[in-house]
mmCIF file of C-alpha atoms in Angstrom:
data_model
loop_
_atom_site.group_PDB
_atom_site.id
_atom_site.type_symbol
_atom_site.label_atom_id
_atom_site.label_comp_id
_atom_site.label_asym_id
_atom_site.label_seq_id
_atom_site.Cartn_x
_atom_site.Cartn_y
_atom_site.Cartn_z
ATOM 1 C CA MET A 1162 -0.356 -0.012 0.018
ATOM 2 C CA SER A 1163 1.174 3.619 -0.237
ATOM 3 C CA VAL A 1164 1.354 5.192 2.682
ATOM 4 C CA GLY A 1165 1.540 8.887 0.968
ATOM 5 C CA THR A 1166 3.391 11.903 1.645
ATOM 6 C CA VAL A 1167 4.286 13.457 5.163
ATOM 7 C CA ALA A 1168 4.691 17.493 5.159
ATOM 8 C CA VAL A 1169 6.708 18.354 8.281
ATOM 9 C CA VAL A 1170 6.128 22.259 9.224
ATOM 10 C CA VAL A 1171 9.390 24.018 10.091
ATOM 11 C CA THR A 1172 8.090 27.094 12.223
ATOM 12 C CA GLU A 1173 11.366 28.711 12.695
ATOM 13 C CA GLU A 1174 14.202 28.419 10.152
ATOM 14 C CA VAL A 1175 16.650 30.644 11.996
ATOM 15 C CA GLY A 1176 18.257 29.710 15.549
ATOM 16 C CA LEU A 1177 16.622 26.294 16.255
ATOM 17 C CA ASP A 1178 17.240 25.238 19.825
ATOM 18 C CA SER A 1179 18.366 21.911 20.693
ATOM 19 C CA TRP A 1180 14.757 20.903 21.867
ATOM 20 C CA ASP A 1181 13.528 21.904 18.383
ATOM 21 C CA LEU A 1182 16.033 20.245 16.546
ATOM 22 C CA TYR A 1183 15.395 16.786 18.367
ATOM 23 C CA GLU A 1184 11.465 17.388 17.833
ATOM 24 C CA LEU A 1185 12.039 18.142 13.996
ATOM 25 C CA SER A 1186 14.544 15.048 13.724
ATOM 26 C CA ILE A 1187 11.899 12.682 14.637
ATOM 27 C CA PRO A 1188 9.634 12.634 12.143
ATOM 28 C CA CYS A 1189 12.552 13.173 9.446
ATOM 29 C CA THR A 1190 14.117 9.819 10.869
ATOM 30 C CA VAL A 1191 10.810 7.908 11.013
ATOM 31 C CA PHE A 1192 9.413 8.925 7.714
ATOM 32 C CA GLY A 1193 12.150 10.258 5.722
ATOM 33 C CA LYS A 1194 14.506 7.345 5.393
ATOM 34 C CA PRO A 1195 13.060 4.739 3.067
ATOM 35 C CA GLN A 1196 12.640 1.168 4.691
ATOM 36 C CA SER A 1197 12.252 -0.624 1.491
ATOM 37 C CA ASP A 1198 12.808 -4.186 3.046
ATOM 38 C CA LEU A 1199 9.960 -3.381 5.544
ATOM 39 C CA ALA A 1200 7.511 -1.766 3.335
ATOM 40 C CA HIS A 1201 7.561 -0.215 -0.410
ATOM 41 C CA PRO A 1202 6.992 2.588 -1.308
ATOM 42 C CA TRP A 1203 7.748 3.995 2.134
ATOM 43 C CA TYR A 1204 6.619 7.653 3.322
ATOM 44 C CA ASP A 1205 7.723 10.588 0.969
ATOM 45 C CA LEU A 1206 8.748 13.325 3.312
ATOM 46 C CA ARG A 1207 8.762 17.209 2.509
ATOM 47 C CA LEU A 1208 9.818 20.123 5.105
ATOM 48 C CA CYS A 1209 7.705 23.095 4.739
ATOM 49 C CA GLY A 1210 9.041 26.260 6.097
ATOM 50 C CA THR A 1211 6.849 28.900 7.179
ATOM 51 C CA GLY A 1212 8.989 31.550 5.371
ATOM 52 C CA ALA A 1213 9.690 33.504 8.668
ATOM 53 C CA GLY A 1214 13.255 34.286 7.723
ATOM 54 C CA GLU A 1215 15.210 36.122 10.470
ATOM 55 C CA ARG A 1216 13.884 36.856 13.818
ATOM 56 C CA PRO A 1217 12.612 40.539 13.863
ATOM 57 C CA ASP A 1218 15.165 41.691 16.162
ATOM 58 C CA GLY A 1219 17.877 40.119 13.956
ATOM 59 C CA ALA A 1220 19.341 38.160 16.604
ATOM 60 C CA VAL A 1221 20.238 34.420 15.804
ATOM 61 C CA THR A 1222 19.729 32.403 19.568
ATOM 62 C CA GLY A 1223 19.545 28.694 20.070
ATOM 63 C CA THR A 1224 22.137 26.840 18.129
ATOM 64 C CA GLY A 1225 22.439 29.568 15.868
ATOM 65 C CA LEU A 1226 21.744 27.135 13.006
ATOM 66 C CA ALA A 1227 19.794 27.924 9.960
ATOM 67 C CA LEU A 1228 17.336 25.865 7.511
ATOM 68 C CA ARG A 1229 16.398 26.381 3.927
ATOM 69 C CA THR A 1230 13.621 23.929 3.131
ATOM 70 C CA ASP A 1231 12.495 23.374 -0.438
ATOM 71 C CA HIS A 1232 8.862 23.784 0.183
ATOM 72 C CA GLY A 1233 6.567 26.161 1.715
ATOM 73 C CA LEU A 1234 3.526 26.173 3.283
ATOM 74 C CA ASP A 1235 1.380 25.812 0.247
ATOM 75 C CA ASP A 1236 2.891 22.462 -0.142
ATOM 76 C CA LEU A 1237 0.958 21.319 2.828
ATOM 77 C CA ALA A 1238 -1.985 21.061 0.405
ATOM 78 C CA GLY A 1239 -2.164 17.417 -0.956
ATOM 79 C CA ALA A 1240 -0.178 16.082 2.014
ATOM 80 C CA ASP A 1241 -1.636 12.931 3.527
ATOM 81 C CA THR A 1242 -0.371 13.712 7.016
ATOM 82 C CA VAL A 1243 1.221 16.947 8.198
ATOM 83 C CA ILE A 1244 3.205 17.417 11.536
ATOM 84 C CA VAL A 1245 3.896 20.610 13.242
ATOM 85 C CA PRO A 1246 6.884 19.425 15.498
ATOM 86 C CA SER A 1247 7.153 22.447 17.509
ATOM 87 C CA VAL A 1248 6.810 26.361 17.633
ATOM 88 C CA PRO A 1249 9.019 29.033 18.681
ATOM 89 C CA ASP A 1250 9.279 29.296 22.326
ATOM 90 C CA LEU A 1251 8.706 33.160 22.230
ATOM 91 C CA CYS A 1252 5.216 32.093 20.583
ATOM 92 C CA VAL A 1253 4.599 29.793 23.921
ATOM 93 C CA GLU A 1254 6.189 32.123 26.782
ATOM 94 C CA GLU A 1255 5.496 35.127 25.536
ATOM 95 C CA GLY A 1256 2.481 35.040 23.573
ATOM 96 C CA ARG A 1257 4.233 36.088 20.208
ATOM 97 C CA PRO A 1258 2.092 35.599 17.295
ATOM 98 C CA LEU A 1259 2.454 32.379 15.199
ATOM 99 C CA PRO A 1260 3.577 33.217 11.408
ATOM 100 C CA GLU A 1261 0.516 34.719 9.836
ATOM 101 C CA ALA A 1262 0.039 32.148 7.113
ATOM 102 C CA LEU A 1263 0.388 29.149 9.260
ATOM 103 C CA ALA A 1264 -2.956 28.467 10.689
ATOM 104 C CA PRO A 1265 -4.756 29.005 7.427
ATOM 105 C CA ALA A 1266 -2.470 26.661 5.825
ATOM 106 C CA LEU A 1267 -3.363 24.128 8.454
ATOM 107 C CA ARG A 1268 -7.028 24.656 8.258
ATOM 108 C CA ARG A 1269 -6.590 24.159 4.284
ATOM 109 C CA ALA A 1270 -4.847 20.815 4.751
ATOM 110 C CA HIS A 1271 -6.955 19.457 7.312
ATOM 111 C CA GLU A 1272 -10.087 20.548 5.202
ATOM 112 C CA ALA A 1273 -8.521 18.765 2.129
ATOM 113 C CA GLY A 1274 -8.404 15.547 4.299
ATOM 114 C CA ALA A 1275 -5.064 15.598 5.800
ATOM 115 C CA ARG A 1276 -4.241 13.716 9.014
ATOM 116 C CA MET A 1277 -2.775 16.547 11.320
ATOM 117 C CA VAL A 1278 -0.234 15.808 13.912
ATOM 118 C CA SER A 1279 1.528 17.744 16.609
ATOM 119 C CA LEU A 1280 4.469 17.055 18.751
ATOM 120 C CA CYS A 1281 5.041 18.808 22.060
ATOM 121 C CA THR A 1282 4.441 22.508 21.647
ATOM 122 C CA GLY A 1283 3.283 22.027 17.707
ATOM 123 C CA ALA A 1284 -0.101 21.854 19.616
ATOM 124 C CA PHE A 1285 -0.140 25.395 19.943
ATOM 125 C CA ALA A 1286 -0.184 25.605 16.176
ATOM 126 C CA LEU A 1287 -3.123 22.993 15.511
ATOM 127 C CA ALA A 1288 -5.030 24.965 18.477
ATOM 128 C CA GLU A 1289 -4.697 28.480 16.779
ATOM 129 C CA ALA A 1290 -5.941 26.805 13.613
ATOM 130 C CA GLY A 1291 -9.150 25.756 15.548
ATOM 131 C CA LEU A 1292 -8.192 21.811 14.901
ATOM 132 C CA LEU A 1293 -8.185 21.242 18.482
ATOM 133 C CA ASP A 1294 -11.583 22.934 19.621
ATOM 134 C CA GLY A 1295 -14.042 20.477 21.430
ATOM 135 C CA ARG A 1296 -10.969 17.699 21.119
ATOM 136 C CA ARG A 1297 -8.725 16.219 23.674
ATOM 137 C CA ALA A 1298 -5.209 16.850 23.286
ATOM 138 C CA THR A 1299 -1.976 16.970 25.065
ATOM 139 C CA ALA A 1300 1.570 18.411 24.920
ATOM 140 C CA HIS A 1301 4.910 18.334 27.067
ATOM 141 C CA TRP A 1302 3.528 19.088 30.683
ATOM 142 C CA LEU A 1303 5.464 21.901 31.070
ATOM 143 C CA HIS A 1304 3.406 23.916 28.475
ATOM 144 C CA THR A 1305 -0.062 22.433 28.984
ATOM 145 C CA ALA A 1306 -1.136 25.136 31.381
ATOM 146 C CA GLN A 1307 -0.540 27.862 29.072
ATOM 147 C CA LEU A 1308 -1.894 25.575 26.283
ATOM 148 C CA ALA A 1309 -5.210 25.284 28.330
ATOM 149 C CA GLU A 1310 -5.120 28.867 29.453
ATOM 150 C CA ARG A 1311 -4.745 30.259 25.689
ATOM 151 C CA TYR A 1312 -7.240 27.675 24.025
ATOM 152 C CA PRO A 1313 -10.051 27.340 26.520
ATOM 153 C CA LYS A 1314 -12.112 24.927 24.173
ATOM 154 C CA VAL A 1315 -9.348 22.453 23.816
ATOM 155 C CA ARG A 1316 -9.516 19.484 26.615
ATOM 156 C CA VAL A 1317 -6.196 19.465 27.535
ATOM 157 C CA ASP A 1318 -4.838 16.157 29.310
ATOM 158 C CA ASP A 1319 -1.270 16.867 30.709
ATOM 159 C CA SER A 1320 -0.979 13.104 31.856
ATOM 160 C CA VAL A 1321 -0.462 11.153 28.715
ATOM 161 C CA LEU A 1322 2.319 10.757 26.240
ATOM 162 C CA TYR A 1323 -0.125 11.177 23.331
ATOM 163 C CA VAL A 1324 -3.743 11.379 22.062
ATOM 164 C CA ASP A 1325 -4.957 9.713 18.915
ATOM 165 C CA ASP A 1326 -8.255 11.425 18.108
ATOM 166 C CA GLY A 1327 -8.741 9.723 14.701
ATOM 167 C CA ASP A 1328 -7.786 12.626 12.042
ATOM 168 C CA VAL A 1329 -6.137 14.834 14.581
ATOM 169 C CA LEU A 1330 -3.264 13.652 16.838
ATOM 170 C CA THR A 1331 -1.256 15.143 19.572
ATOM 171 C CA SER A 1332 1.842 14.345 21.771
ATOM 172 C CA ALA A 1333 3.850 15.362 24.830
ATOM 173 C CA GLY A 1334 7.501 16.145 24.084
ATOM 174 C CA LEU A 1335 10.643 14.856 23.082
ATOM 175 C CA THR A 1336 10.424 11.053 23.261
ATOM 176 C CA ALA A 1337 6.731 10.794 23.402
ATOM 177 C CA GLY A 1338 6.872 12.328 19.644
ATOM 178 C CA LEU A 1339 8.859 9.497 18.752
ATOM 179 C CA ASP A 1340 6.116 7.104 20.503
ATOM 180 C CA LEU A 1341 3.493 9.132 18.573
ATOM 181 C CA CYS A 1342 5.175 8.662 15.245
ATOM 182 C CA LEU A 1343 5.728 5.014 15.508
ATOM 183 C CA HIS A 1344 1.913 4.837 16.515
ATOM 184 C CA LEU A 1345 1.644 6.108 12.813
ATOM 185 C CA VAL A 1346 3.515 3.705 11.363
ATOM 186 C CA ARG A 1347 1.895 0.968 13.092
ATOM 187 C CA ARG A 1348 -1.444 2.384 12.139
ATOM 188 C CA ASP A 1349 -0.381 2.730 8.451
ATOM 189 C CA LEU A 1350 1.706 -0.488 8.005
ATOM 190 C CA GLY A 1351 0.825 -2.666 10.936
ATOM 191 C CA ALA A 1352 2.544 -4.048 14.017
ATOM 192 C CA ARG A 1353 5.424 -6.030 12.472
ATOM 193 C CA VAL A 1354 6.666 -2.977 10.573
ATOM 194 C CA ALA A 1355 6.439 -0.702 13.430
ATOM 195 C CA ASN A 1356 8.334 -2.929 15.731
ATOM 196 C CA GLN A 1357 10.880 -3.585 13.294
ATOM 197 C CA LEU A 1358 11.398 -0.025 12.833
ATOM 198 C CA ALA A 1359 11.436 0.533 16.570
ATOM 199 C CA ARG A 1360 14.143 -2.234 16.802
ATOM 200 C CA ARG A 1361 16.301 -0.478 14.351
ATOM 201 C CA MET A 1362 15.958 2.611 16.326
ATOM 202 C CA VAL A 1363 16.618 0.750 19.534
ATOM 203 C CA VAL A 1364 13.390 1.996 21.119
ATOM 204 C CA PRO A 1365 10.637 0.253 22.734
ATOM 205 C CA ALA A 1366 8.312 -1.129 20.081
ATOM 206 C CA HIS A 1367 5.255 0.393 21.567
ATOM 207 C CA ARG A 1368 4.137 2.639 24.402
ATOM 208 C CA PRO A 1369 0.554 3.166 24.680
ATOM 209 C CA GLY A 1370 -0.713 6.920 24.340
ATOM 210 C CA GLY A 1371 -2.570 6.651 27.696
ATOM 211 C CA GLN A 1372 0.835 5.919 29.679
ATOM 212 C CA ALA A 1373 1.896 8.706 32.063
ATOM 213 C CA GLN A 1374 4.451 11.050 31.137
ATOM 214 C CA PHE A 1375 7.141 9.249 33.610
ATOM 215 C CA ILE A 1376 10.400 9.146 34.380
ATOM 216 C CA ASP A 1377 12.727 6.242 35.536
ATOM 217 C CA LEU A 1378 11.884 5.906 39.169
ATOM 218 C CA SER A 1379 14.728 3.398 39.843
ATOM 219 C CA VAL A 1380 17.558 5.704 41.464
ATOM 220 C CA PRO A 1381 16.497 9.059 42.685
ATOM 221 C CA GLY A 1382 19.326 11.212 43.826
ATOM 222 C CA THR A 1383 20.673 12.089 47.220
ATOM 223 C CA ASP A 1384 23.225 14.332 48.301
ATOM 224 C CA ASP A 1385 23.367 12.708 51.774
ATOM 225 C CA HIS A 1386 26.114 10.255 51.544
ATOM 226 C CA SER A 1387 25.650 9.394 55.201
ATOM 227 C CA LEU A 1388 22.354 7.601 54.167
ATOM 228 C CA ALA A 1389 23.534 5.741 51.316
ATOM 229 C CA PRO A 1390 24.593 2.679 53.151
ATOM 230 C CA VAL A 1391 21.194 2.074 54.172
ATOM 231 C CA LEU A 1392 19.310 2.909 51.214
ATOM 232 C CA ASP A 1393 21.600 0.628 49.271
ATOM 233 C CA TRP A 1394 20.682 -1.876 51.818
ATOM 234 C CA ALA A 1395 17.164 -1.362 51.618
ATOM 235 C CA ARG A 1396 17.179 -1.660 47.521
ATOM 236 C CA SER A 1397 18.645 -4.968 48.160
ATOM 237 C CA HIS A 1398 15.757 -6.175 50.436
ATOM 238 C CA LEU A 1399 12.763 -4.686 48.754
ATOM 239 C CA ASP A 1400 10.893 -8.130 49.100
ATOM 240 C CA ARG A 1401 10.921 -7.425 52.855
ATOM 241 C CA PRO A 1402 7.995 -5.724 54.832
ATOM 242 C CA LEU A 1403 10.293 -2.854 55.774
ATOM 243 C CA THR A 1404 9.254 0.201 58.085
ATOM 244 C CA VAL A 1405 10.839 3.358 58.955
ATOM 245 C CA GLY A 1406 11.887 1.738 62.092
ATOM 246 C CA ASP A 1407 13.795 -0.727 60.409
ATOM 247 C CA LEU A 1408 15.777 1.725 58.222
ATOM 248 C CA ALA A 1409 16.480 4.202 61.161
ATOM 249 C CA GLN A 1410 17.679 1.498 63.183
ATOM 250 C CA ARG A 1411 20.015 0.172 60.555
ATOM 251 C CA ALA A 1412 21.210 4.245 59.971
ATOM 252 C CA ALA A 1413 21.887 4.309 63.600
ATOM 253 C CA MET A 1414 19.162 7.387 63.889
ATOM 254 C CA SER A 1415 15.971 7.908 65.569
ATOM 255 C CA PRO A 1416 12.878 7.531 63.418
ATOM 256 C CA ARG A 1417 12.467 11.221 63.572
ATOM 257 C CA THR A 1418 15.917 12.013 62.452
ATOM 258 C CA PHE A 1419 15.788 9.503 59.904
ATOM 259 C CA TYR A 1420 12.662 10.624 58.448
ATOM 260 C CA ARG A 1421 13.788 14.419 58.383
ATOM 261 C CA ARG A 1422 17.108 13.541 56.690
ATOM 262 C CA LEU A 1423 15.874 11.363 54.234
ATOM 263 C CA ARG A 1424 12.878 13.928 53.417
ATOM 264 C CA ALA A 1425 15.730 16.852 53.268
ATOM 265 C CA ALA A 1426 17.906 14.285 50.727
ATOM 266 C CA THR A 1427 15.384 13.329 48.624
ATOM 267 C CA GLY A 1428 12.281 15.062 48.792
ATOM 268 C CA SER A 1429 10.225 12.168 49.542
ATOM 269 C CA THR A 1430 8.890 10.645 52.885
ATOM 270 C CA PRO A 1431 10.224 6.957 53.844
ATOM 271 C CA TRP A 1432 6.987 5.292 52.459
ATOM 272 C CA GLN A 1433 7.374 7.168 49.080
ATOM 273 C CA TRP A 1434 11.039 6.606 48.737
ATOM 274 C CA LEU A 1435 10.267 2.878 49.090
ATOM 275 C CA LEU A 1436 7.312 2.868 46.853
ATOM 276 C CA THR A 1437 9.167 4.559 44.264
ATOM 277 C CA GLN A 1438 12.119 1.784 44.662
ATOM 278 C CA ARG A 1439 9.483 -0.960 44.487
ATOM 279 C CA LEU A 1440 7.935 0.395 41.492
ATOM 280 C CA GLY A 1441 11.435 0.918 39.967
ATOM 281 C CA ARG A 1442 12.280 -2.903 40.681
ATOM 282 C CA ALA A 1443 8.925 -3.971 39.225
ATOM 283 C CA GLN A 1444 9.738 -2.041 36.223
ATOM 284 C CA ALA A 1445 13.017 -3.690 35.476
ATOM 285 C CA LEU A 1446 11.758 -7.191 36.332
ATOM 286 C CA LEU A 1447 8.825 -6.663 33.744
ATOM 287 C CA GLU A 1448 11.231 -5.278 31.158
ATOM 288 C CA SER A 1449 13.961 -8.097 31.569
ATOM 289 C CA THR A 1450 12.081 -11.282 32.753
ATOM 290 C CA GLY A 1451 8.944 -13.305 31.973
ATOM 291 C CA LEU A 1452 8.202 -13.917 35.543
ATOM 292 C CA PRO A 1453 4.467 -14.006 36.461
ATOM 293 C CA ILE A 1454 2.869 -10.658 37.891
ATOM 294 C CA GLU A 1455 2.186 -12.306 41.147
ATOM 295 C CA LYS A 1456 5.991 -13.331 41.750
ATOM 296 C CA ILE A 1457 7.186 -9.562 40.579
ATOM 297 C CA GLY A 1458 4.555 -8.322 43.001
ATOM 298 C CA GLU A 1459 6.412 -10.301 45.817
ATOM 299 C CA LEU A 1460 10.046 -9.506 44.609
ATOM 300 C CA SER A 1461 9.077 -6.004 44.418
ATOM 301 C CA GLY A 1462 7.661 -5.703 48.118
ATOM 302 C CA LEU A 1463 4.298 -4.521 46.370
ATOM 303 C CA GLY A 1464 2.611 -7.718 47.872
ATOM 304 C CA THR A 1465 -0.169 -9.017 45.548
ATOM 305 C CA ALA A 1466 -0.658 -8.796 41.761
ATOM 306 C CA ASN A 1467 -3.810 -6.529 42.491
ATOM 307 C CA ASN A 1468 -1.658 -4.263 44.506
ATOM 308 C CA LEU A 1469 0.922 -4.075 41.838
ATOM 309 C CA ARG A 1470 -1.657 -3.388 39.292
ATOM 310 C CA HIS A 1471 -3.147 -0.471 41.592
ATOM 311 C CA HIS A 1472 0.257 1.166 41.973
ATOM 312 C CA PHE A 1473 0.968 0.995 38.252
ATOM 313 C CA LEU A 1474 -2.112 2.177 37.152
ATOM 314 C CA SER A 1475 -2.136 5.085 39.729
ATOM 315 C CA HIS A 1476 1.571 6.244 38.821
ATOM 316 C CA PHE A 1477 1.724 5.095 35.086
ATOM 317 C CA GLY A 1478 -1.459 4.940 33.743
ATOM 318 C CA VAL A 1479 -0.845 1.321 32.323
ATOM 319 C CA SER A 1480 -1.296 -2.129 33.537
ATOM 320 C CA PRO A 1481 2.007 -4.292 34.517
ATOM 321 C CA GLY A 1482 0.865 -6.063 31.242
ATOM 322 C CA GLU A 1483 0.628 -3.198 28.994
ATOM 323 C CA TYR A 1484 3.945 -1.894 30.464
ATOM 324 C CA ARG A 1485 5.571 -5.372 29.675
ATOM 325 C CA ARG A 1486 4.422 -5.268 26.342
ATOM 326 C CA ALA A 1487 6.160 -2.250 25.548
ATOM 327 C CA PHE A 1488 9.567 -4.236 26.018
ATOM 328 C CA PRO A 1489 8.938 -7.406 24.058
ATOM 329 C CA ARG A 1490 12.177 -9.658 23.929
ATOM 330 C CA LYS A 1491 13.323 -13.217 24.693
ATOM 331 C CA VAL A 1492 13.089 -13.176 28.547
ATOM 332 C CA SER A 1493 13.720 -15.631 31.407
ATOM 333 C CA GLY A 1494 11.414 -17.146 33.721
ATOM 334 C CA THR A 1495 8.898 -18.030 31.234
ATOM 335 C CA GLY A 1496 6.065 -20.330 31.872
ATOM 336 C CA PRO A 1497 2.387 -20.804 32.587
ATOM 337 C CA GLY A 1498 0.920 -17.552 33.708
ATOM 338 C CA SER A 1499 3.753 -15.289 32.893
ATOM 339 C CA GLU A 1500 2.013 -12.876 31.064
ATOM 340 C CA ARG A 1501 -0.796 -12.621 33.379
#
């Protein structure tokens, strides 16, 4: 099948910063490099500049890099998919107007039947064009409050990686944009092609859009080196029913002193710290083993399978099974019930 043309909007051709470059590179990598052994023909990528030229004050900030595109906004017409990876920071943080011709061009592309996509702050462009009115949408959590305030008709969800609303899709920033682009490949060409492409890019084959915008929880930092031995010991014994008293005794402190020192060093209470470590242990076991969910709950100290599911849904927005499926591999410990 033909998957058609992907038009990527370059909203700032001069002085792109490193995050803008990263988000621009995502659709270029996914859709711009032919993978003829996976699907033929592959996508036809075009970069469409807004013609914004130099900044009004003449200053070049960010990386100082300038891009020259072979296509303009008129070339959005006829594209099967239009992607806006980002908009200039000044448009988000200081309310500078978007390039005047951008919103009308996006509306025309949508009216012509294009699938509209934003990564990170690109949602501001889709919202300005009215394409997110009445729809659920997301962006990087750092910018969702501004998005919701500026465009009250948009149902902003700051807790998810991406939102697929059929013909309009939005994602959070950075790596979540890659998740959404692989999701588009999965929609267009199927799971096998998307999984093989993800493997070549050395990234998880599939993270559900409803998954939370979370970070690795396994090793939060601490500047209080006197706590390191007891915290290392606790990480090695997460399957035990640890209490604040147990940890304080091992640290040769009173429970009150231990509580205060840990809170100052990590920003967490002892209970929160233990829960974070246990969730991190459960993540690692789900990624690297085929152990049953019940066993992972036991080894991580989270107890029953139901308790593990409860905490995973609460913190990550996905079940342990959904999380595990984002890391397909040959694993150890497989057996009856391993995927429950």
